[in-house]
XYZ file of C-alpha atoms in Angstrom:
765
model
C 119.497 -1.193 146.544
C 122.643 0.480 147.277
C 123.849 -0.508 143.531
C 120.868 1.262 142.154
C 121.427 4.244 144.707
C 124.770 4.567 143.330
C 123.691 4.306 139.510
C 121.140 7.366 140.311
C 124.001 9.219 141.834
C 126.156 8.581 138.598
C 123.092 9.641 136.672
C 122.506 12.663 138.553
C 126.164 13.858 138.421
C 126.006 13.332 134.560
C 122.790 15.466 134.453
C 124.503 18.230 136.797
C 126.923 18.971 134.057
C 123.627 20.966 132.411
C 123.899 23.617 135.245
C 125.592 26.735 134.217
C 128.040 27.713 136.921
C 129.269 31.205 136.410
C 131.784 32.309 134.194
C 134.863 31.605 136.910
C 133.526 27.796 137.280
C 131.831 26.905 134.138
C 135.255 26.028 132.132
C 136.518 23.945 135.206
C 133.415 22.160 135.734
C 133.215 20.608 131.938
C 135.110 17.770 133.105
C 133.699 15.005 134.930
C 132.673 15.621 138.380
C 135.354 14.422 141.159
C 134.739 11.321 143.167
C 134.533 11.646 146.678
C 137.642 11.437 148.786
C 138.073 8.040 150.850
C 137.724 8.453 154.329
C 140.947 8.253 156.425
C 142.460 4.587 157.091
C 141.625 3.782 160.601
C 143.341 0.803 162.793
C 139.655 -0.241 163.690
C 138.763 -0.669 160.226
C 139.396 -4.052 158.472
C 141.085 -4.401 154.876
C 137.811 -6.086 153.658
C 135.984 -3.029 154.558
C 138.193 -0.631 153.237
C 137.978 -2.585 150.009
C 134.444 -2.092 149.793
C 134.111 1.419 150.471
C 136.540 2.132 147.527
C 134.449 -0.089 145.235
C 131.124 1.732 146.480
C 132.487 5.309 145.727
C 129.001 7.083 145.192
C 127.653 5.686 148.825
C 127.657 8.654 151.107
C 130.689 8.928 153.517
C 128.931 12.066 155.363
C 125.429 13.337 155.655
C 124.085 14.320 152.119
C 120.944 15.722 150.692
C 120.144 14.930 146.950
C 117.796 16.205 144.535
C 115.729 13.254 143.012
C 115.154 13.933 139.527
C 112.457 12.330 137.588
C 112.095 15.200 134.647
C 115.568 16.373 133.512
C 114.014 19.364 131.910
C 113.790 21.089 135.197
C 117.422 20.919 135.732
C 119.357 24.317 135.669
C 120.760 26.886 138.036
C 118.093 28.605 139.797
C 119.714 31.987 139.749
C 121.295 32.121 136.288
C 119.550 30.155 133.589
C 121.672 28.284 131.477
C 119.333 28.040 128.324
C 120.437 24.516 127.876
C 118.382 22.625 124.988
C 115.131 20.766 126.152
C 115.491 17.440 127.322
C 112.665 15.053 126.201
C 111.747 11.978 128.311
C 112.125 11.130 131.875
C 114.725 9.514 134.493
C 113.602 6.143 135.445
C 114.535 5.366 138.009
C 114.909 9.269 138.870
C 118.343 10.378 138.947
C 120.109 11.772 142.358
C 122.128 15.087 142.110
C 124.063 15.867 145.454
C 123.036 19.341 146.616
C 125.429 21.865 147.685
C 126.190 22.088 151.258
C 126.428 25.378 153.051
C 127.507 24.377 156.622
C 127.652 21.735 158.799
C 128.178 20.901 162.844
C 128.273 17.788 164.891
C 127.593 17.611 168.433
C 128.813 14.409 170.434
C 128.202 13.471 173.786
C 130.122 10.304 174.840
C 128.868 8.586 177.858
C 130.527 5.259 179.001
C 130.627 2.775 175.854
C 127.804 4.961 174.047
C 127.597 8.117 172.223
C 124.692 10.406 171.499
C 125.561 12.305 168.126
C 123.435 15.341 166.585
C 124.412 16.654 163.224
C 123.153 20.235 161.963
C 123.570 20.932 158.106
C 121.868 23.362 155.621
C 121.769 22.524 151.602
C 120.657 24.372 148.651
C 118.773 23.184 145.966
C 121.258 24.565 143.479
C 120.299 22.395 140.635
C 116.434 23.275 139.908
C 114.925 25.968 138.248
C 113.335 28.556 140.752
C 110.076 28.113 139.117
C 110.013 24.057 139.600
C 110.269 21.654 142.627
C 111.344 18.138 143.337
C 111.825 15.609 146.131
C 114.797 15.722 147.765
C 116.516 12.849 149.524
C 118.291 13.002 152.819
C 121.052 10.057 153.383
C 122.647 9.741 156.850
C 125.397 7.563 157.272
C 125.584 6.845 161.051
C 129.171 4.802 161.668
C 130.138 1.132 161.803
C 128.679 0.651 165.306
C 125.051 -0.443 165.572
C 122.818 2.188 167.330
C 119.687 3.745 166.402
C 118.019 6.515 164.518
C 116.524 9.231 167.133
C 114.957 11.699 165.269
C 115.106 14.373 162.292
C 113.912 17.947 161.827
C 113.830 19.809 158.919
C 112.949 23.431 157.790
C 112.670 24.389 154.336
C 110.942 27.632 152.923
C 107.606 27.965 154.482
C 107.585 24.030 155.690
C 108.692 22.199 158.767
C 108.836 18.563 159.013
C 109.722 16.389 162.303
C 109.664 12.719 162.770
C 107.248 11.010 165.769
C 106.868 7.424 166.547
C 103.225 5.881 166.373
C 101.805 2.811 167.748
C 101.627 -0.201 165.541
C 97.920 -0.199 166.037
C 97.779 3.072 164.817
C 99.307 2.364 161.366
C 96.425 0.769 159.360
C 94.209 4.022 160.192
C 97.191 6.336 159.304
C 97.858 4.706 156.141
C 94.501 5.676 154.987
C 95.182 9.426 155.191
C 99.387 9.607 155.416
C 101.303 9.682 152.324
C 103.578 6.800 151.868
C 107.431 7.164 151.992
C 110.121 4.438 150.691
C 112.684 2.250 152.724
C 114.209 4.379 155.578
C 117.548 2.283 155.324
C 119.575 2.494 152.164
C 121.701 -0.266 153.513
C 122.245 -0.751 157.387
C 123.384 2.325 159.341
C 122.554 4.365 156.101
C 119.272 6.465 157.376
C 117.333 7.714 154.242
C 114.538 10.039 154.388
C 112.578 11.773 151.602
C 111.526 15.577 151.853
C 108.541 15.977 149.407
C 108.479 18.871 147.031
C 111.204 21.515 147.694
C 111.478 24.364 145.515
C 114.511 25.360 143.175
C 116.766 27.540 145.150
C 115.821 26.894 148.674
C 117.712 26.189 151.622
C 117.174 22.834 153.512
C 118.223 23.166 157.095
C 118.395 19.479 158.846
C 119.004 18.475 162.126
C 119.277 14.632 162.615
C 120.488 12.314 165.701
C 121.449 9.142 166.477
C 122.992 6.831 169.170
C 125.952 4.513 168.341
C 128.257 2.278 170.407
C 131.998 3.434 171.178
C 134.580 1.104 169.573
C 136.831 -0.216 172.609
C 140.359 -1.689 171.908
C 143.610 -1.849 173.878
C 142.085 0.100 176.670
C 140.921 2.884 174.611
C 137.379 4.363 173.520
C 137.230 5.326 169.851
C 134.272 7.439 168.426
C 134.314 7.435 164.764
C 131.441 9.288 162.549
C 131.281 9.523 158.883
C 132.539 12.980 157.805
C 134.163 12.787 154.399
C 132.551 15.217 151.878
C 133.157 15.120 147.842
C 133.893 18.077 146.400
C 131.037 18.578 144.577
C 128.980 19.406 147.449
C 130.990 22.564 147.877
C 128.737 25.897 147.012
C 129.458 27.654 143.768
C 131.993 30.775 143.984
C 132.481 32.818 147.113
C 128.771 33.560 147.632
C 128.312 30.868 150.441
C 131.123 30.705 153.146
C 131.931 27.219 154.303
C 131.988 26.522 158.037
C 132.653 23.221 159.895
C 131.697 22.749 163.878
C 132.571 20.007 165.962
C 131.557 20.170 169.583
C 132.657 17.059 171.547
C 131.712 16.120 175.544
C 133.543 13.092 177.045
C 131.858 11.876 180.040
C 133.529 8.830 181.626
C 131.630 8.469 184.825
C 134.548 7.963 186.721
C 137.109 9.838 188.684
C 140.126 7.883 187.091
C 142.831 9.951 184.516
C 141.344 10.340 181.025
C 144.086 10.523 178.013
C 143.268 11.922 175.004
C 144.716 9.635 172.207
C 143.971 10.671 168.777
C 141.913 12.973 167.003
C 141.317 13.790 163.235
C 140.432 17.212 163.392
C 142.078 19.961 165.483
C 139.976 19.879 168.414
C 140.793 22.406 171.293
C 139.942 21.481 174.823
C 137.758 24.138 176.412
C 137.144 22.984 179.772
C 137.587 20.067 182.216
C 134.936 19.364 185.002
C 135.267 16.618 187.362
C 135.211 13.681 184.898
C 133.721 15.494 181.917
C 135.797 16.885 178.931
C 134.698 19.704 176.598
C 136.219 20.029 172.947
C 135.304 21.932 170.153
C 136.242 22.837 166.707
C 134.806 25.702 164.634
C 136.325 27.096 161.163
C 135.821 28.571 157.992
C 137.146 26.360 155.285
C 138.150 26.379 152.012
C 136.845 22.852 151.292
C 134.913 20.525 153.431
C 136.455 17.805 155.237
C 137.754 14.718 153.280
C 138.157 12.671 156.600
C 135.983 10.851 158.863
C 135.672 12.572 162.241
C 137.644 10.194 164.852
C 138.458 10.634 168.415
C 140.011 8.346 170.733
C 140.645 8.533 174.494
C 141.781 6.158 177.381
C 140.712 6.041 181.059
C 143.790 5.153 182.631
C 143.693 2.723 185.234
C 146.338 -0.487 185.996
C 143.888 -2.413 187.549
C 140.148 -3.180 187.381
C 137.963 -0.650 188.474
C 134.342 0.578 188.572
C 131.824 2.523 189.945
C 127.985 3.007 190.158
C 125.720 6.275 188.987
C 122.412 7.150 189.855
C 119.513 9.365 188.118
C 116.409 10.095 188.933
C 113.324 9.811 186.734
C 112.317 12.941 184.637
C 108.872 14.287 185.066
C 107.501 12.701 182.098
C 109.018 9.420 182.099
C 106.757 6.418 181.566
C 108.903 4.415 184.495
C 109.029 6.494 187.741
C 111.533 4.221 189.108
C 115.095 5.623 189.653
C 117.896 4.605 187.079
C 121.446 3.415 187.763
C 124.238 2.342 185.883
C 127.259 -0.158 187.128
C 130.144 -0.347 185.043
C 133.727 -2.207 185.542
C 136.638 -1.524 183.421
C 139.220 -3.754 182.637
C 141.949 -1.543 182.947
C 145.345 -1.169 181.201
C 147.301 -4.045 181.833
C 147.589 -5.931 178.887
C 149.516 -8.690 180.406
C 146.639 -9.972 182.800
C 146.148 -13.428 182.666
C 142.771 -14.483 181.025
C 140.599 -17.895 181.714
C 141.573 -21.157 180.210
C 138.668 -21.458 177.451
C 136.538 -24.628 176.170
C 134.856 -23.397 172.986
C 132.511 -25.051 170.568
C 131.587 -23.131 167.372
C 128.488 -23.744 165.729
C 128.168 -22.421 162.133
C 125.030 -22.694 159.780
C 125.959 -24.161 156.679
C 122.601 -24.213 155.176
C 121.769 -23.074 151.557
C 121.279 -19.563 151.995
C 124.848 -19.001 153.577
C 126.311 -19.662 149.816
C 128.729 -17.601 148.974
C 130.167 -14.674 150.717
C 128.513 -15.180 153.918
C 130.138 -18.745 154.316
C 133.147 -17.396 152.847
C 133.327 -14.428 155.435
C 132.322 -16.759 158.328
C 134.928 -19.203 157.268
C 137.729 -16.294 157.460
C 136.443 -15.104 160.829
C 136.309 -18.544 162.418
C 139.664 -19.495 161.214
C 141.208 -16.365 162.750
C 139.486 -17.106 166.024
C 141.325 -20.430 165.980
C 144.456 -18.944 165.655
C 144.120 -16.915 168.722
C 143.311 -19.762 171.075
C 146.111 -20.681 173.178
C 147.776 -24.279 173.437
C 146.025 -25.120 176.648
C 142.418 -24.015 175.411
C 140.186 -26.869 174.006
C 137.492 -26.436 170.971
C 135.257 -28.242 168.661
C 133.464 -27.020 165.646
C 130.110 -28.289 164.594
C 128.404 -27.416 161.328
C 125.143 -27.715 160.779
C 121.919 -27.576 158.441
C 119.368 -30.000 158.907
C 122.118 -32.135 160.087
C 125.142 -32.147 162.152
C 128.852 -32.282 160.968
C 131.528 -32.578 163.857
C 135.162 -31.824 163.797
C 135.237 -34.220 166.557
C 133.042 -36.149 169.002
C 135.022 -34.430 171.802
C 137.352 -31.266 172.635
C 140.360 -31.009 171.198
C 143.394 -29.217 172.404
C 144.339 -25.931 170.521
C 147.870 -27.080 169.341
C 149.431 -25.735 166.416
C 148.570 -29.054 164.565
C 145.245 -29.563 165.683
C 144.485 -25.688 164.716
C 145.672 -26.725 161.174
C 143.907 -29.677 160.967
C 140.590 -27.616 162.162
C 141.248 -24.824 159.214
C 141.842 -27.704 156.663
C 138.568 -29.368 157.567
C 136.578 -25.922 157.801
C 137.825 -25.359 153.994
C 136.613 -29.089 153.234
C 133.507 -29.442 154.789
C 131.749 -25.969 154.858
C 129.376 -26.549 152.129
C 126.487 -24.589 151.828
C 123.100 -26.936 151.188
C 120.118 -28.043 153.195
C 117.534 -26.673 155.634
C 118.288 -25.376 159.440
C 117.912 -27.306 162.692
C 119.564 -25.088 165.787
C 118.415 -27.351 168.610
C 120.663 -30.490 167.563
C 123.992 -28.432 167.444
C 122.819 -26.679 170.726
C 122.421 -29.973 172.414
C 125.740 -31.627 171.293
C 127.410 -28.323 172.194
C 126.227 -28.430 175.863
C 126.854 -32.284 176.307
C 130.562 -31.466 175.413
C 130.767 -28.579 177.733
C 128.921 -30.342 180.902
C 132.206 -31.150 182.591
C 133.982 -28.258 182.714
C 136.126 -27.208 185.793
C 138.820 -24.708 185.849
C 138.155 -23.304 182.678
C 135.208 -20.886 181.213
C 132.999 -23.139 178.661
C 131.748 -21.116 175.421
C 129.503 -21.749 172.960
C 129.051 -19.699 169.633
C 125.799 -19.831 167.642
C 126.476 -18.379 164.237
C 123.220 -18.359 161.792
C 121.390 -16.699 159.212
C 118.107 -18.268 159.443
C 114.700 -18.414 161.625
C 113.447 -21.682 162.951
C 110.001 -22.653 164.161
C 110.929 -23.878 167.681
C 112.739 -20.850 168.888
C 110.966 -20.500 172.066
C 111.200 -23.692 172.973
C 114.707 -23.871 172.218
C 115.155 -20.845 174.704
C 113.259 -22.767 177.252
C 115.317 -25.622 176.790
C 118.519 -23.870 177.285
C 117.369 -22.026 180.401
C 116.345 -25.580 182.041
C 120.145 -26.453 181.108
C 121.822 -23.664 182.680
C 121.819 -23.716 186.517
C 121.307 -20.545 187.905
C 124.090 -18.426 188.933
C 126.798 -21.466 188.310
C 129.949 -19.760 187.636
C 131.340 -22.360 185.040
C 128.100 -23.130 183.119
C 128.241 -22.560 179.463
C 128.341 -18.957 178.108
C 126.057 -18.786 174.757
C 126.830 -16.141 172.558
C 125.098 -15.687 168.914
C 125.668 -14.118 165.550
C 122.817 -13.311 163.426
C 123.473 -12.713 159.580
C 121.120 -10.813 157.426
C 117.154 -9.753 158.041
C 115.912 -13.356 157.745
C 117.006 -14.854 161.513
C 115.210 -13.850 164.590
C 117.560 -11.544 166.108
C 115.270 -11.210 169.027
C 115.758 -15.138 169.432
C 119.340 -14.840 169.366
C 119.444 -11.722 171.722
C 117.273 -13.679 174.220
C 119.377 -16.732 173.892
C 122.729 -14.959 174.741
C 120.830 -13.354 177.492
C 120.047 -16.532 178.887
C 123.508 -18.005 178.330
C 125.270 -14.932 179.915
C 126.800 -14.444 176.672
C 127.081 -11.641 174.191
C 125.085 -11.241 171.104
C 126.094 -9.364 167.766
C 124.868 -9.101 164.216
C 125.694 -8.385 160.690
C 123.057 -7.100 158.720
C 124.864 -6.952 155.269
C 127.495 -9.354 153.912
C 130.542 -6.963 153.885
C 130.588 -6.690 157.718
C 130.188 -10.283 158.646
C 133.827 -10.919 159.299
C 134.873 -7.868 161.164
C 131.771 -8.249 163.419
C 132.596 -11.705 164.065
C 136.147 -11.208 164.763
C 135.325 -8.882 167.363
C 132.377 -11.005 169.031
C 135.095 -13.875 169.260
C 138.116 -11.525 170.848
C 135.530 -9.677 173.230
C 133.963 -13.121 174.484
C 137.305 -15.036 174.625
C 139.363 -12.758 176.683
C 137.770 -13.320 180.009
C 139.559 -11.838 183.116
C 136.716 -11.987 185.674
C 133.602 -14.304 186.030
C 130.681 -14.639 188.083
C 130.451 -11.152 188.913
C 127.963 -10.403 191.618
C 127.126 -7.009 193.231
C 125.899 -6.702 196.731
C 123.967 -3.398 196.089
C 120.775 -5.273 194.810
C 120.461 -6.916 198.323
C 119.829 -3.546 199.808
C 117.147 -2.109 197.547
C 113.261 -2.997 197.509
C 112.864 -3.686 193.933
C 115.530 -3.719 190.897
C 115.318 -4.553 187.475
C 118.529 -5.189 185.537
C 119.569 -5.331 181.785
C 120.994 -7.593 180.848
C 119.319 -9.760 183.288
C 122.529 -12.246 183.631
C 125.571 -10.276 184.254
C 128.192 -11.286 181.667
C 131.977 -12.018 182.138
C 134.350 -9.096 182.331
C 136.593 -9.137 179.344
C 139.859 -7.899 178.660
C 138.704 -6.513 175.581
C 135.408 -4.766 176.501
C 134.054 -2.913 179.602
C 131.146 -4.258 181.299
C 128.063 -1.889 181.630
C 124.810 -2.902 183.031
C 122.015 -0.640 183.739
C 118.556 -0.820 184.980
C 115.879 0.624 187.374
C 115.181 0.495 191.170
C 113.298 1.106 194.037
C 114.841 1.527 197.508
C 118.054 3.235 198.793
C 121.057 2.460 197.209
C 124.334 2.482 199.569
C 126.992 5.116 199.332
C 129.472 2.169 198.320
C 128.712 -1.328 197.289
C 130.697 -4.337 196.441
C 131.537 -5.962 193.503
C 132.767 -9.594 193.756
C 134.078 -12.220 191.193
C 136.422 -15.233 189.997
C 139.813 -14.447 188.525
C 141.534 -16.845 186.362
C 143.517 -18.442 189.100
C 140.317 -19.137 190.979
C 141.068 -16.567 193.748
C 138.101 -14.398 194.724
C 138.247 -10.932 193.585
C 136.542 -8.040 195.687
C 136.546 -4.038 194.710
C 134.343 -1.397 196.192
C 132.538 0.884 193.833
C 131.793 4.467 194.730
C 127.843 5.152 193.939
C 127.222 8.797 192.743
C 124.162 10.649 192.080
C 124.611 12.666 188.929
C 122.534 14.488 186.289
C 125.245 15.301 184.063
C 124.733 11.654 182.599
C 121.365 11.173 180.829
C 120.998 7.412 181.916
C 117.577 7.407 180.420
C 118.674 8.460 176.942
C 121.908 6.470 177.071
C 120.743 3.055 177.552
C 117.103 3.375 176.156
C 117.973 1.666 172.970
C 119.563 -1.427 175.093
C 116.435 -1.810 177.242
C 114.032 -1.563 174.144
C 116.044 -4.473 172.401
C 116.137 -6.517 175.447
C 112.447 -5.949 176.686
C 111.415 -6.687 173.114
C 113.382 -10.070 173.235
C 111.634 -10.841 176.688
C 108.178 -9.602 175.119
C 108.779 -12.088 172.293
C 109.792 -15.076 174.396
C 107.070 -14.608 176.912
C 104.483 -13.316 174.520
C 103.488 -10.856 177.021
C 101.444 -7.828 176.207
C 102.345 -6.233 178.883
C 105.784 -6.275 177.857
C 104.845 -4.823 174.433
C 103.051 -2.101 175.700
C 106.355 -1.134 177.825
C 108.222 -1.161 174.927
C 105.786 1.020 172.960
C 105.768 3.919 175.760
C 109.420 3.586 175.680
C 109.951 3.976 172.080
C 107.369 6.764 171.792
C 109.030 8.582 174.721
C 112.098 8.567 173.162
C 111.734 8.523 169.734
C 113.786 5.343 169.194
C 111.968 2.815 166.826
C 110.855 -0.624 167.688
C 108.640 -3.728 166.728
C 105.690 -1.832 168.111
C 105.813 1.377 166.587
C 106.434 3.043 163.304
C 107.996 6.155 162.357
C 105.790 8.933 160.568
C 106.970 12.504 159.189
C 104.836 15.236 160.156
C 104.789 18.141 157.866
C 103.574 21.631 159.101
C 103.272 24.403 156.166
C 102.853 27.669 158.694
C 102.040 27.527 162.409
C 104.725 25.636 164.228
C 108.371 24.944 163.394
C 109.968 21.372 163.891
C 111.332 22.062 167.502
C 107.722 22.970 168.625
C 106.360 19.735 167.026
C 108.743 17.781 169.035
C 108.223 19.270 172.252
C 104.314 18.369 171.804
C 103.330 15.003 170.610
C 100.637 15.341 168.241
C 97.079 13.974 167.934
C 97.568 12.467 164.266
C 94.113 12.239 163.528
C 93.319 15.943 164.329
C 96.870 17.145 162.561
C 95.847 15.725 159.350
C 92.538 17.253 159.131
C 94.243 20.842 158.868
C 94.927 21.992 155.453
C 98.348 22.749 156.517
C 99.647 19.686 157.690
C 100.514 16.261 156.099
C 101.608 13.009 157.537
C 104.171 10.854 155.732
C 104.473 7.332 156.737
C 108.185 6.127 156.892
C 109.160 2.365 156.216
C 111.892 0.171 156.697
C 112.811 0.743 160.264
C 111.616 -2.648 161.829
C 113.676 -5.748 161.502
C 110.771 -8.181 162.297
C 111.036 -11.576 164.210
C 112.754 -13.579 161.651
C 111.320 -14.874 158.226
C 110.928 -19.058 158.777
C 109.686 -19.195 155.035
C 112.775 -17.439 153.662
C 114.602 -19.653 155.873
C 113.023 -22.962 154.352
C 113.627 -21.637 150.783
C 117.294 -20.974 151.504
C 116.814 -17.319 150.075
C 120.096 -15.732 150.077
C 121.244 -13.620 152.823
C 120.903 -9.938 152.345
C 119.566 -6.674 153.902
C 116.124 -5.547 152.658
C 114.101 -7.222 150.042
C 115.533 -9.140 147.090
C 114.824 -7.610 143.924
C 112.041 -9.465 142.325
C 112.433 -11.555 139.082
C 110.663 -9.700 135.974
C 107.301 -10.249 134.911
C 106.897 -12.094 131.751
C 105.000 -9.105 130.449
C 107.886 -6.964 131.311
C 110.244 -9.216 129.334
C 108.070 -8.934 126.171
C 107.737 -5.300 126.451
C 111.561 -4.598 126.857
C 112.146 -7.319 124.076
C 109.745 -5.378 121.550
C 110.889 -1.953 122.526
C 114.390 -3.240 121.449
C 113.142 -4.617 118.202
C 111.216 -1.153 117.189
C 114.578 0.743 118.327
C 116.466 -1.357 115.408
C 113.513 -1.154 113.082
C 113.431 2.684 113.757
C 117.130 2.959 112.749
C 117.232 0.760 109.662
C 113.710 1.494 107.930
C 113.864 5.090 107.385
C 113.477 6.655 103.591
C 117.151 8.165 103.661
C 118.472 4.906 103.993
C 116.337 3.235 101.075
C 117.586 6.038 98.833
C 120.975 5.950 99.537
C 120.906 2.237 99.118
C 118.997 2.498 95.504
C 122.180 4.699 94.431
C 125.003 2.142 95.277
C 126.699 -0.687 93.297
C 126.717 -3.983 93.837
C 129.923 -4.191 95.746
C 128.699 -1.659 98.238
C 125.379 -3.151 98.913
C 127.248 -6.242 99.718
C 129.457 -4.857 102.278
C 126.492 -3.026 103.496
C 124.599 -6.199 103.993
C 127.428 -7.828 105.792
C 127.775 -4.730 108.211
C 123.957 -4.888 108.880
C 124.206 -8.322 109.520
C 126.650 -7.905 112.088
C 125.163 -5.004 113.843
C 121.839 -7.024 113.825
C 123.602 -9.862 115.728
C 125.071 -7.271 118.063
C 121.571 -5.763 118.518
C 120.075 -9.409 119.062
C 122.577 -9.810 121.761
C 121.479 -6.349 123.524
C 117.847 -7.656 123.129
C 118.727 -10.942 124.973
C 120.250 -8.863 127.809
C 117.236 -6.859 128.226
C 115.227 -9.892 128.224
C 117.318 -12.000 130.836
C 118.330 -9.152 132.814
C 115.622 -6.238 133.185
C 117.613 -4.330 136.106
C 120.076 -3.096 133.052
C-alpha cells in the first residue's frame, strides 16, 4: 500500500509543476521539487529503520495533507491562473499533491510511561482552481511506539468534521446511509483520512490526537514525534507567515528529581510545579522543522522507588469505581545485579515466515543470545507442524555454545509447513519445570493463528501455579496482521510476561530486541502490593503483575472500591533471593488523567479477556469504554461526521450524535472509516501460508484485465505505425532505406512486445 502511495505522491509532485507560483518563485521552481529532509539520527532508532526511512522518501515524516487529483485539468493556482495547456485523460490511481502548510502546533502531555499528543495545523489547497474542488487526504505518522488514534476534528470553508465511535451492531444500518472511505492506516502507525470535496484555495484546519508509549532506555524516558517537513509544503512568498508552536508537559507522578537530558528544539522551561514541568517553544520560522521532535528526561534515583496515584471517576464515566495507578521505577543504578535466566525461544518457521520476517527474527534472536551471561541457560525450538530443537535440554550460554546455536539457527531456520503452537509450548514447559534459583522464560514468536488458541490458554493456565515466584514467564511476539494478537496478549498475561508486536516487516528486528532486553533484565520478581488487602474490591490490569526489569518501569493500573491507605508496601524477591520491601506513598491527584492515560491498555486487555471467555458482558464493557474515550476497538467502528452549517467540530465532540437522525438532515453526512480493527487472527491465511504483511494483499489481476491491457498495448503500437504519413514516407524511400527501416521497426517491435508482456504479467505497473 505504501508503495502505491509513494508513486501517487511522485506523480503529484510532477503534476504540481503546472502551477504558476509568481515571478519570484516560478524560475526557481522549474527544477524538480526537493525531497524531504531525513529526520535527525536518534540512538533509539536502529540502522534498519534508518535505511528504511531513506528508501521510502515520499512517506510522510510529519503530519501532511494531500490534494487527491483524479482530473489533472483542475490543477492550477487558485489565485493567479497559469493558463497551462489543457490536459486530457485522468490520473489512475489519483495523484497526491502535498498541500502547503501555514501553521503547525503540538501539545504533548507525558504521564508515567505514556504520552497524549495533539497536533493542530492549517493547510491551504494551493493547487486546485478556485472554481473546482477535490478530495483531500490527511496523513498523520504517529511515531514508532504503538498507541492509538484518539480523534480528529476538521474545519474547512463552511463545513466541519469530527470522528466518533459507533457500536459494531450499528455498522450494518449505518452502511446503508453512510459514504464509504478507504482504509484508515496507510501502514502501521500512519493514520490516514479522506476529507471530501474541498474547494480550491480553501484553508483546512485540522486537530488530531493520539496516544503513544514513551521509550525507556538507560534510565531515561524519550518522546519522539514525527516533525520533519519537506520543503515543498512551505507556502509561496511572504503572504503566509510560518509559525511553529510546541507545548510539553511532563508529569512523572513522583517526588523524585527530574533531569532534562535531550531536546531537538529549543524548548524553554516555563514553570515547575511539584512533579510537573512545563516547556514551550513558539517562533516564526523561515522554513519548517526538518527534524523530528525529540525530548528525553530522567527521573533520578539510585534505588528502586515507586508510588500510587488515585483518581476519582468523572461524572460521565461508564465505571464509577475510583482509579489507581501503581508504579515502580528501577532507578539509575546500571550495575544492579539481575536474575540468572533459563530461556526457551520458540520461533515460528512456517511457510508464511519466508523471506525478511524470518531473517529479521533470526537477527534479533542471535543478538539476544549474545547478551546472555555464561551462567544463563537456554534452548531454541523452531516449529511449524513439527518441532526442531537445538538441544533436548537447556544448555549453558558459554561462548562456544552460543556460536553453535547461531550456526544451528542459520542452518535450520527454513520456512515451510503449517503452524502448531501447543506442541512447542509443552516442550518448553517441560524443560523449565525444575527451575530453582533462576527465572524461567519462554518467548513465543509467531505470525499465524491456530484453531485451538483458547484451549492453549486454558492448558497453560492450568500448568502455571498461581503466585509461584519461579513459574515460567511467557512473553509473546506477534508478526503481521494474520496472527491473533489478543490470543498472544492473553497468553502473556496468563504467563506473567510481556507482549509486543510488529505489524510490518521492517520493525520486527527492533521490536523483538526491545522485548528480549526488557524481559531478560529482571531485578525484582514475585511482586506483591499489600494495599489490595485493604480495599473492598479491585481490578488490576494486567491481572498478573509482571517482574520489574532494569530496562523498563513497572506500571499497573485498575479500578477499586473502598479506602486506600495513605501508605502501602510493595514486596518482592531480589536476585540474591533476599526479600525486598519498600513503602509507597499514596497520592490523590486530578493532575494526571488516569482514565485517559490507561484507557487503551484497559481496552486491549479487556478485549483479550472477552475473546478468551467469550463474554458478552466484557464485550459490552469494551464497547462503552471505546465510545467514551473515542478509542478504536474490535467491537466499535469509526465514523466521520460532516456538518455543513449549524455546529462546529468542538460542539459535535461534546455531544454524542444520534446517527440516524443526524443523517436525515440535508446539511449532515456520515462517512464510514475502515481499517482500524486488527481482528482476532486469520486461520485461513495461516493455513494457506500467505506472506506476512499489514493490510490486505494485492489481488492477482483478472484474466480479462490482462487481456484488456495486452490489447491496449498492441493498439498503441498499431496507432504509432499505421498512420498515413508513415506510408507516404515509405513510398519515397529507396531499397536500402526500406531495409534499414524494416530492421529498426523489428527491433522496436521486440521492445514493444517486451513491454506488452510486462503489462500482462504485472498489472500493478
